[in-house]
CSV table of C-alpha atoms in Angstrom, one decimal:
chain,number,residue,atom,x,y,z
A,4,UNK,CA,117.2,133.1,98.0
A,5,UNK,CA,114.2,131.4,99.6
A,6,UNK,CA,112.9,134.6,101.7
A,7,UNK,CA,113.1,138.3,101.2
A,8,UNK,CA,115.4,138.4,104.4
A,9,UNK,CA,118.5,136.8,103.4
A,10,UNK,CA,120.4,134.9,106.3
A,11,UNK,CA,123.9,136.7,106.9
A,12,UNK,CA,126.7,134.4,107.8
A,13,UNK,CA,130.4,135.2,108.8
A,14,UNK,CA,133.3,132.7,108.1
A,15,UNK,CA,134.4,130.8,111.1
A,16,UNK,CA,137.9,132.8,110.9
A,17,UNK,CA,137.5,136.1,109.9
A,18,UNK,CA,138.5,139.7,110.8
A,19,UNK,CA,142.1,141.0,110.9
A,20,UNK,CA,145.2,138.6,111.1
A,21,UNK,CA,147.3,138.6,114.3
A,22,UNK,CA,149.8,140.7,112.6
A,23,UNK,CA,147.6,143.3,111.4
A,24,UNK,CA,145.9,143.4,115.0
A,25,UNK,CA,149.1,143.8,116.7
A,26,UNK,CA,150.3,146.7,114.6
A,27,UNK,CA,146.9,148.4,115.4
A,28,UNK,CA,147.3,147.7,119.1
A,29,UNK,CA,150.9,148.9,119.2
A,30,UNK,CA,149.8,152.2,117.5
A,31,UNK,CA,146.9,152.8,119.8
A,32,UNK,CA,149.2,152.0,122.9
A,33,UNK,CA,151.7,154.4,121.9
A,34,UNK,CA,149.2,157.1,121.3
A,35,UNK,CA,147.4,156.4,124.6
A,36,UNK,CA,150.9,156.8,126.3
A,37,UNK,CA,151.1,160.4,125.0
A,38,UNK,CA,153.3,159.8,122.1
A,39,UNK,CA,152.8,161.5,118.6
A,40,UNK,CA,152.1,158.4,116.1
A,41,UNK,CA,152.3,158.2,112.4
A,42,UNK,CA,151.9,155.1,110.6
A,43,UNK,CA,154.0,154.4,107.4
A,44,UNK,CA,150.9,153.6,105.0
A,45,UNK,CA,147.7,152.6,106.2
A,46,UNK,CA,147.8,149.7,108.7
A,47,UNK,CA,144.7,148.1,107.2
A,48,UNK,CA,142.4,149.1,104.5
A,49,UNK,CA,139.3,149.4,106.6
A,50,UNK,CA,137.4,152.7,106.8
A,51,UNK,CA,136.1,151.9,110.6
A,52,UNK,CA,139.9,151.5,111.9
A,53,UNK,CA,140.9,154.2,109.7
A,54,UNK,CA,138.5,156.6,111.3
A,55,UNK,CA,139.3,155.3,114.7
A,56,UNK,CA,143.1,155.9,114.3
A,57,UNK,CA,142.4,159.4,113.0
A,58,UNK,CA,140.0,160.1,115.9
A,59,UNK,CA,143.1,159.4,118.2
A,60,UNK,CA,145.3,161.8,116.3
A,61,UNK,CA,147.3,159.1,114.7
A,62,UNK,CA,148.6,160.1,111.2
A,63,UNK,CA,149.5,158.2,108.2
A,64,UNK,CA,152.7,159.1,106.1
A,65,UNK,CA,153.2,157.5,102.8
A,66,UNK,CA,157.0,158.0,102.4
A,67,UNK,CA,159.6,157.5,105.3
A,68,UNK,CA,160.8,160.9,104.2
A,69,UNK,CA,157.7,162.8,105.3
A,70,UNK,CA,158.4,161.9,109.1
A,71,UNK,CA,160.8,163.8,111.1
A,72,UNK,CA,160.0,163.2,114.7
A,73,UNK,CA,157.7,161.2,117.0
A,74,UNK,CA,156.8,157.8,116.8
A,75,UNK,CA,156.6,155.8,113.8
A,76,UNK,CA,154.9,152.6,113.1
A,77,UNK,CA,156.2,150.4,110.5
A,78,UNK,CA,153.1,148.0,109.4
A,79,UNK,CA,152.6,144.2,109.3
A,80,UNK,CA,153.5,144.4,105.5
A,81,UNK,CA,157.2,145.6,106.2
A,82,UNK,CA,159.1,148.0,104.2
A,83,UNK,CA,162.2,147.7,101.8
A,84,UNK,CA,165.5,147.2,103.3
A,85,UNK,CA,166.8,150.8,102.5
A,86,UNK,CA,163.9,152.3,103.8
A,87,UNK,CA,164.3,150.4,107.2
A,88,UNK,CA,167.8,151.4,107.0
A,89,UNK,CA,166.7,155.1,106.4
A,90,UNK,CA,164.2,154.9,109.4
A,91,UNK,CA,166.7,153.4,111.9
A,92,UNK,CA,169.1,156.0,111.1
A,93,UNK,CA,166.9,159.0,112.1
A,94,UNK,CA,167.8,159.3,115.6
A,95,UNK,CA,165.0,161.8,116.5
A,96,UNK,CA,162.4,159.0,115.5
A,97,UNK,CA,161.0,156.4,117.7
A,98,UNK,CA,160.7,153.3,115.7
A,99,UNK,CA,157.9,150.6,116.3
A,100,UNK,CA,158.5,147.8,114.0
A,101,UNK,CA,155.2,145.8,113.5
A,102,UNK,CA,156.7,143.8,110.6
A,103,UNK,CA,154.5,140.5,110.9
A,104,UNK,CA,156.9,137.7,111.8
A,105,UNK,CA,155.9,135.6,108.8
A,106,UNK,CA,156.9,138.5,106.7
A,107,UNK,CA,160.2,139.0,108.5
A,108,UNK,CA,160.8,135.0,107.8
A,109,UNK,CA,160.2,135.7,104.0
A,110,UNK,CA,162.9,138.5,103.9
A,111,UNK,CA,165.3,136.3,106.0
A,112,UNK,CA,164.6,133.5,103.4
A,113,UNK,CA,165.0,135.9,100.5
A,114,UNK,CA,168.5,136.9,101.7
A,115,UNK,CA,169.6,133.5,102.5
A,116,UNK,CA,168.5,132.1,99.1
A,117,UNK,CA,170.2,134.9,97.4
A,118,UNK,CA,173.3,134.3,99.6
A,119,UNK,CA,173.3,130.8,98.7
A,120,UNK,CA,173.3,131.4,94.9
A,121,UNK,CA,169.9,130.8,94.1
A,122,UNK,CA,168.1,133.1,91.7
A,123,UNK,CA,165.1,134.2,93.9
A,124,UNK,CA,161.7,134.0,92.2
A,125,UNK,CA,158.8,135.8,94.1
A,126,UNK,CA,155.2,134.8,93.2
A,127,UNK,CA,152.6,137.4,94.2
A,128,UNK,CA,151.6,141.2,93.1
A,129,UNK,CA,154.6,143.3,92.0
A,130,UNK,CA,153.5,146.5,93.6
A,131,UNK,CA,152.1,144.9,97.0
A,132,UNK,CA,154.1,146.7,99.9
A,133,UNK,CA,154.9,143.1,101.5
A,134,UNK,CA,156.5,142.1,97.9
A,135,UNK,CA,158.4,145.2,97.8
A,136,UNK,CA,159.8,144.7,101.0
A,137,UNK,CA,160.7,141.1,100.6
A,138,UNK,CA,162.2,141.7,97.1
A,139,UNK,CA,164.7,144.2,98.4
A,140,UNK,CA,166.2,141.1,100.1
A,141,UNK,CA,166.3,138.9,97.2
A,142,UNK,CA,169.5,140.1,95.4
A,143,UNK,CA,170.2,141.8,91.9
A,144,UNK,CA,168.9,138.8,89.9
A,145,UNK,CA,165.6,138.2,91.5
A,146,UNK,CA,162.2,138.2,89.5
A,147,UNK,CA,158.5,138.8,90.5
A,148,UNK,CA,155.9,137.0,88.7
A,149,UNK,CA,152.1,137.5,88.9
A,150,UNK,CA,150.4,134.6,90.5
A,151,UNK,CA,147.3,135.7,88.1
A,152,UNK,CA,149.1,136.3,85.1
A,153,UNK,CA,150.8,133.1,83.6
A,154,UNK,CA,152.6,135.1,81.0
A,155,UNK,CA,155.0,136.8,83.5
A,156,UNK,CA,156.2,133.5,84.4
A,157,UNK,CA,158.4,133.6,81.4
A,158,UNK,CA,160.5,135.9,83.5
A,159,UNK,CA,161.9,132.9,85.3
A,160,UNK,CA,165.6,132.4,83.8
A,161,UNK,CA,166.6,128.8,83.0
A,162,UNK,CA,169.4,128.5,85.3
A,163,UNK,CA,171.1,126.0,87.7
A,164,UNK,CA,169.6,127.1,90.9
A,165,UNK,CA,166.0,128.7,91.7
A,166,UNK,CA,164.7,129.7,94.8
A,167,UNK,CA,161.0,130.3,95.1
A,168,UNK,CA,158.8,132.4,97.7
A,169,UNK,CA,155.3,133.5,97.6
A,170,UNK,CA,153.5,136.6,98.9
A,171,UNK,CA,151.9,135.3,102.2
A,172,UNK,CA,148.4,135.5,100.8
A,173,UNK,CA,148.4,133.7,97.4
A,174,UNK,CA,146.5,130.5,97.0
A,175,UNK,CA,148.6,127.4,97.9
A,176,UNK,CA,147.8,125.9,94.9
A,177,UNK,CA,149.2,128.6,92.7
A,178,UNK,CA,152.6,128.1,94.5
A,179,UNK,CA,152.5,124.3,93.7
A,180,UNK,CA,151.8,125.0,90.1
A,181,UNK,CA,154.5,127.6,90.1
A,182,UNK,CA,156.9,125.5,91.7
A,183,UNK,CA,156.3,122.6,89.2
A,184,UNK,CA,157.0,125.4,86.5
A,185,UNK,CA,160.4,126.3,88.1
A,186,UNK,CA,161.4,122.7,88.2
A,187,UNK,CA,161.4,122.5,84.4
A,188,UNK,CA,163.9,125.5,84.2
A,189,UNK,CA,166.5,124.5,86.9
A,190,UNK,CA,168.5,121.5,88.4
A,191,UNK,CA,168.2,122.6,92.0
A,192,UNK,CA,164.9,124.1,93.2
A,193,UNK,CA,164.3,125.2,96.8
A,194,UNK,CA,160.7,126.6,97.6
A,195,UNK,CA,160.3,128.1,100.9
A,196,UNK,CA,156.5,128.0,101.6
A,197,UNK,CA,155.8,131.5,102.6
A,198,UNK,CA,152.0,131.4,102.3
A,199,UNK,CA,150.8,132.7,105.7
A,200,UNK,CA,149.0,129.8,107.9
A,201,UNK,CA,146.5,132.3,109.0
A,202,UNK,CA,145.6,133.0,105.5
A,203,UNK,CA,145.4,129.1,104.8
A,204,UNK,CA,142.8,128.7,107.3
A,205,UNK,CA,140.7,131.7,106.1
A,206,UNK,CA,141.1,130.4,102.4
A,207,UNK,CA,139.5,127.0,103.7
A,208,UNK,CA,136.9,128.7,105.6
A,209,UNK,CA,136.1,130.8,102.7
A,210,UNK,CA,135.6,128.0,100.3
A,211,UNK,CA,133.6,126.1,102.8
A,212,UNK,CA,131.2,128.8,103.3
A,213,UNK,CA,131.1,129.7,99.6
A,214,UNK,CA,129.5,126.1,99.1
A,215,UNK,CA,126.8,126.7,101.5
A,216,UNK,CA,125.5,130.3,100.6
A,217,UNK,CA,124.0,132.3,97.5
A,218,UNK,CA,126.5,135.0,97.5
A,219,UNK,CA,129.4,136.1,99.2
A,220,UNK,CA,131.3,139.3,100.1
A,221,UNK,CA,135.0,139.1,100.6
B,4,UNK,CA,148.7,98.6,59.1
B,5,UNK,CA,148.1,99.2,55.4
B,6,UNK,CA,150.5,96.5,54.2
B,7,UNK,CA,151.5,93.1,55.1
B,8,UNK,CA,155.3,94.2,55.5
B,9,UNK,CA,155.5,96.8,58.4
B,10,UNK,CA,157.5,99.6,58.3
B,11,UNK,CA,160.2,99.2,61.3
B,12,UNK,CA,161.4,102.6,62.6
B,13,UNK,CA,163.9,103.4,65.5
B,14,UNK,CA,163.6,106.6,67.7
B,15,UNK,CA,166.2,109.4,66.7
B,16,UNK,CA,168.2,108.7,70.0
B,17,UNK,CA,168.2,105.0,71.1
B,18,UNK,CA,170.7,102.5,72.3
B,19,UNK,CA,172.4,102.3,75.5
B,20,UNK,CA,173.1,105.8,77.3
B,21,UNK,CA,176.7,106.9,77.7
B,22,UNK,CA,176.9,105.7,81.3
B,23,UNK,CA,176.1,102.1,80.3
B,24,UNK,CA,178.3,102.4,77.3
B,25,UNK,CA,181.4,103.5,79.3
B,26,UNK,CA,180.9,100.6,81.7
B,27,UNK,CA,180.9,98.1,78.7
B,28,UNK,CA,183.7,99.6,77.1
B,29,UNK,CA,185.8,99.6,80.6
B,30,UNK,CA,185.0,96.0,81.2
B,31,UNK,CA,185.9,94.8,77.7
B,32,UNK,CA,189.3,97.2,77.8
B,33,UNK,CA,190.2,95.4,80.9
B,34,UNK,CA,189.5,92.3,79.5
B,35,UNK,CA,191.6,92.8,76.5
B,36,UNK,CA,194.3,93.9,78.6
B,37,UNK,CA,194.5,90.4,80.1
B,38,UNK,CA,192.6,91.1,83.4
B,39,UNK,CA,190.4,88.7,84.9
B,40,UNK,CA,187.2,90.6,84.8
B,41,UNK,CA,183.9,90.5,86.8
B,42,UNK,CA,181.0,92.8,86.8
B,43,UNK,CA,178.8,93.4,90.1
B,44,UNK,CA,175.5,92.6,88.5
B,45,UNK,CA,174.9,92.9,84.6
B,46,UNK,CA,175.8,95.8,83.1
B,47,UNK,CA,172.8,96.1,81.2
B,48,UNK,CA,169.9,93.6,80.6
B,49,UNK,CA,170.5,93.0,76.9
B,50,UNK,CA,171.0,89.2,75.7
B,51,UNK,CA,173.5,90.5,72.7
B,52,UNK,CA,175.7,92.3,75.1
B,53,UNK,CA,175.4,89.5,77.8
B,54,UNK,CA,176.6,86.9,75.3
B,55,UNK,CA,179.3,89.1,74.1
B,56,UNK,CA,180.8,89.7,77.5
B,57,UNK,CA,180.6,85.9,78.4
B,58,UNK,CA,182.3,84.9,75.2
B,59,UNK,CA,185.4,87.3,76.3
B,60,UNK,CA,185.2,85.5,79.7
B,61,UNK,CA,183.9,88.3,81.7
B,62,UNK,CA,181.9,87.0,84.6
B,63,UNK,CA,178.9,88.3,86.5
B,64,UNK,CA,178.9,88.3,90.4
B,65,UNK,CA,175.6,89.2,92.1
B,66,UNK,CA,177.1,90.3,95.6
B,67,UNK,CA,180.5,91.8,96.4
B,68,UNK,CA,181.5,89.0,98.8
B,69,UNK,CA,181.5,86.5,95.9
B,70,UNK,CA,184.5,88.5,94.3
B,71,UNK,CA,188.0,87.7,95.9
B,72,UNK,CA,190.4,89.0,93.3
B,73,UNK,CA,190.9,90.5,89.8
B,74,UNK,CA,189.1,93.2,88.4
B,75,UNK,CA,185.7,94.3,89.5
B,76,UNK,CA,183.4,96.8,87.5
B,77,UNK,CA,180.9,98.6,89.5
B,78,UNK,CA,178.1,99.3,86.8
B,79,UNK,CA,176.5,102.5,85.9
B,80,UNK,CA,173.9,102.1,88.6
B,81,UNK,CA,176.2,102.2,91.4
B,82,UNK,CA,176.3,100.3,94.7
B,83,UNK,CA,175.2,101.1,98.1
B,84,UNK,CA,177.6,103.1,100.3
B,85,UNK,CA,178.8,100.2,102.6
B,86,UNK,CA,179.2,97.9,99.6
B,87,UNK,CA,181.6,100.5,98.0
B,88,UNK,CA,183.4,100.5,101.1
B,89,UNK,CA,183.9,96.8,101.3
B,90,UNK,CA,185.0,96.8,97.5
B,91,UNK,CA,187.4,99.5,98.4
B,92,UNK,CA,188.9,97.5,101.3
B,93,UNK,CA,189.5,94.5,99.3
B,94,UNK,CA,193.3,95.0,98.8
B,95,UNK,CA,193.5,92.2,96.2
B,96,UNK,CA,190.7,93.7,94.2
B,97,UNK,CA,191.5,96.0,91.4
B,98,UNK,CA,188.2,98.2,91.2
B,99,UNK,CA,186.8,100.0,88.2
B,100,UNK,CA,184.0,102.4,89.2
B,101,UNK,CA,181.9,102.8,86.3
B,102,UNK,CA,179.2,104.4,88.4
B,103,UNK,CA,177.4,107.1,86.1
B,104,UNK,CA,178.2,110.6,86.7
B,105,UNK,CA,174.5,111.6,87.2
B,106,UNK,CA,174.2,108.7,89.6
B,107,UNK,CA,177.2,110.0,91.6
B,108,UNK,CA,175.6,113.4,91.6
B,109,UNK,CA,172.5,111.9,93.0
B,110,UNK,CA,174.4,110.3,95.7
B,111,UNK,CA,176.1,113.4,96.5
B,112,UNK,CA,173.0,115.4,96.6
B,113,UNK,CA,171.3,112.7,99.0
B,114,UNK,CA,174.3,113.0,101.3
B,115,UNK,CA,174.1,116.9,101.2
B,116,UNK,CA,170.2,117.1,101.7
B,117,UNK,CA,170.7,114.9,104.8
B,118,UNK,CA,173.3,116.8,106.2
B,119,UNK,CA,171.4,119.9,105.7
B,120,UNK,CA,168.6,118.4,107.9
B,121,UNK,CA,166.3,117.8,104.9
B,122,UNK,CA,164.3,114.3,105.1
B,123,UNK,CA,165.3,112.9,101.9
B,124,UNK,CA,162.4,111.6,99.6
B,125,UNK,CA,163.5,109.5,96.7
B,126,UNK,CA,160.9,108.8,93.9
B,127,UNK,CA,161.4,105.8,92.1
B,128,UNK,CA,161.5,101.9,92.2
B,129,UNK,CA,162.3,100.8,95.7
B,130,UNK,CA,164.4,97.8,94.4
B,131,UNK,CA,165.9,99.5,91.5
B,132,UNK,CA,170.0,99.1,92.1
B,133,UNK,CA,170.3,102.8,91.5
B,134,UNK,CA,167.8,103.7,94.1
B,135,UNK,CA,169.5,101.1,96.6
B,136,UNK,CA,172.5,103.0,96.1
B,137,UNK,CA,171.2,106.4,96.3
B,138,UNK,CA,169.2,106.0,99.3
B,139,UNK,CA,172.4,104.5,101.0
B,140,UNK,CA,173.6,108.1,101.3
B,141,UNK,CA,170.1,109.6,102.2
B,142,UNK,CA,170.4,109.1,106.1
B,143,UNK,CA,168.1,107.4,108.6
B,144,UNK,CA,164.8,109.4,108.2
B,145,UNK,CA,164.6,109.0,104.4
B,146,UNK,CA,161.9,107.5,102.4
B,147,UNK,CA,161.4,106.0,99.1
B,148,UNK,CA,158.2,106.3,97.2
B,149,UNK,CA,157.0,104.8,94.1
B,150,UNK,CA,156.3,106.9,91.1
B,151,UNK,CA,153.6,104.9,89.8
B,152,UNK,CA,151.7,104.2,93.2
B,153,UNK,CA,150.4,107.3,94.6
B,154,UNK,CA,149.5,105.4,98.0
B,155,UNK,CA,153.2,105.2,98.8
B,156,UNK,CA,153.6,108.8,98.9
B,157,UNK,CA,151.8,108.8,102.3
B,158,UNK,CA,155.2,107.8,103.4
B,159,UNK,CA,156.2,111.4,103.3
B,160,UNK,CA,156.3,113.1,106.7
B,161,UNK,CA,154.8,116.3,107.5
B,162,UNK,CA,158.1,118.1,108.7
B,163,UNK,CA,159.7,121.3,108.3
B,164,UNK,CA,162.3,120.5,105.6
B,165,UNK,CA,161.9,117.9,102.9
B,166,UNK,CA,164.5,117.1,100.2
B,167,UNK,CA,163.3,115.3,96.9
B,168,UNK,CA,165.6,113.3,94.5
B,169,UNK,CA,164.4,111.2,91.7
B,170,UNK,CA,165.4,108.1,90.1
B,171,UNK,CA,167.1,109.1,86.9
B,172,UNK,CA,164.6,107.3,84.6
B,173,UNK,CA,161.4,108.5,85.8
B,174,UNK,CA,159.0,110.8,83.9
B,175,UNK,CA,159.7,114.6,84.6
B,176,UNK,CA,156.0,115.1,85.0
B,177,UNK,CA,155.7,112.7,87.9
B,178,UNK,CA,158.7,114.5,89.6
B,179,UNK,CA,156.6,117.7,89.3
B,180,UNK,CA,153.6,116.1,90.6
B,181,UNK,CA,155.5,114.8,93.6
B,182,UNK,CA,157.3,118.1,94.1
B,183,UNK,CA,153.9,119.7,94.5
B,184,UNK,CA,152.6,116.8,96.6
B,185,UNK,CA,155.6,117.5,99.2
B,186,UNK,CA,155.0,121.2,99.2
B,187,UNK,CA,151.9,120.6,101.0
B,188,UNK,CA,153.8,118.6,103.6
B,189,UNK,CA,156.6,121.0,104.5
B,190,UNK,CA,157.8,124.6,104.9
B,191,UNK,CA,161.1,124.3,102.9
B,192,UNK,CA,161.3,122.1,100.1
B,193,UNK,CA,164.4,121.4,98.0
B,194,UNK,CA,164.2,119.6,94.9
B,195,UNK,CA,167.1,118.3,93.0
B,196,UNK,CA,166.2,117.2,89.4
B,197,UNK,CA,168.1,114.1,89.1
B,198,UNK,CA,166.1,113.1,86.2
B,199,UNK,CA,168.9,112.0,83.6
B,200,UNK,CA,169.1,114.4,80.6
B,201,UNK,CA,169.7,111.6,78.3
B,202,UNK,CA,166.8,109.7,79.6
B,203,UNK,CA,164.9,113.1,78.8
B,204,UNK,CA,165.6,113.5,75.5
B,205,UNK,CA,164.7,109.4,74.9
B,206,UNK,CA,161.3,110.1,76.4
B,207,UNK,CA,160.6,113.0,74.2
B,208,UNK,CA,161.7,110.9,70.9
B,209,UNK,CA,159.5,108.0,72.3
B,210,UNK,CA,156.5,110.2,72.6
B,211,UNK,CA,157.1,112.0,69.4
B,212,UNK,CA,157.8,108.4,67.4
B,213,UNK,CA,154.7,106.9,69.3
B,214,UNK,CA,152.4,109.3,67.7
B,215,UNK,CA,153.6,108.2,64.2
B,216,UNK,CA,153.4,104.5,64.5
B,217,UNK,CA,150.8,101.7,64.9
B,218,UNK,CA,152.8,99.8,67.7
B,219,UNK,CA,155.9,100.6,69.6
B,220,UNK,CA,158.4,98.2,71.5
B,221,UNK,CA,160.4,99.8,74.1
């Protein structure tokens, strides 16, 4: 650091992705229209947004069972299949499905790969809400492996057909490495690249900025 | 070398693969049964086998058009689609199709990937007879890239669906590297691993032996 007052720079593309922004906007709009709004889990882990939503009377429930009436917002991460079915079956509930289009695409890909006879392998964080949602469409044989813990990759079976999906926010290089790994274990590999394009540009911007600064807060 | 008489060692699994052996056996059997046998191209580039087949009166033709009658052996590498159709349409020709089952599988995979909307990318040697055969099933958009010349990989288009196949004798690590490369250029990647399992075990044996000897002839 050359002076006592550090220069603060923000990456070119920063802030919430459009999936999260859309979910926030939908919750606010419903609230402004006088509806009693609850979100299923936090829309985004950001104290400012959390305070703003609370000040508008928008509540957060952790489980679908905790919500009986009013308007429920399903956040951008999506929810597991059975949870969505439960929510849809609640007649008294007004449902706003703000699941990100990219996540919906992953869920669809998981179902299609499973139906086509591929053992679905998802790389990401086992307990991430998005992964919990996507894996619920991936059939009984599916496995989840951790992008940062190579030992979990051993969960991938040696079988004829492997189908690979990723959590939307992992590093593309990890997906490539995992795809090469899976190719050793099967004859027919299908990889649906579900790394989010918005995340991709942000990762690029972050790497670029990181090379130009002394310290970085993500 | 510690003495003047070098020790000569042969890799554990060596010699012709069963695809080539079967083609040779079929040609010999037909000849022994009194048929006038021609092979389309050399069954294998081996002087001993070449001399043996010639001594039995088995001839070699370079083009399908050069053969009018008798028995024609299609070698393990296979032939392009239109060539096979030409051969089949020649009523006066007795056809022995000795195309290796693994090559047939590659040809089938090429057709299926093309029909499913994938741009087929074949990694191997452009002018290798096997590749000439497989690519004839791969549709109009297909590309062939060289496993040893990275610059040719630029032929792979940036498109939604890429389908990857390999010549049966390339190194598995090259196929993995190429699959990772293709993943950067598409959303949906399918890789049918058409590296021959016989080749695989031979490559392993060769690598093992190479580490134990002073010089090696492949």
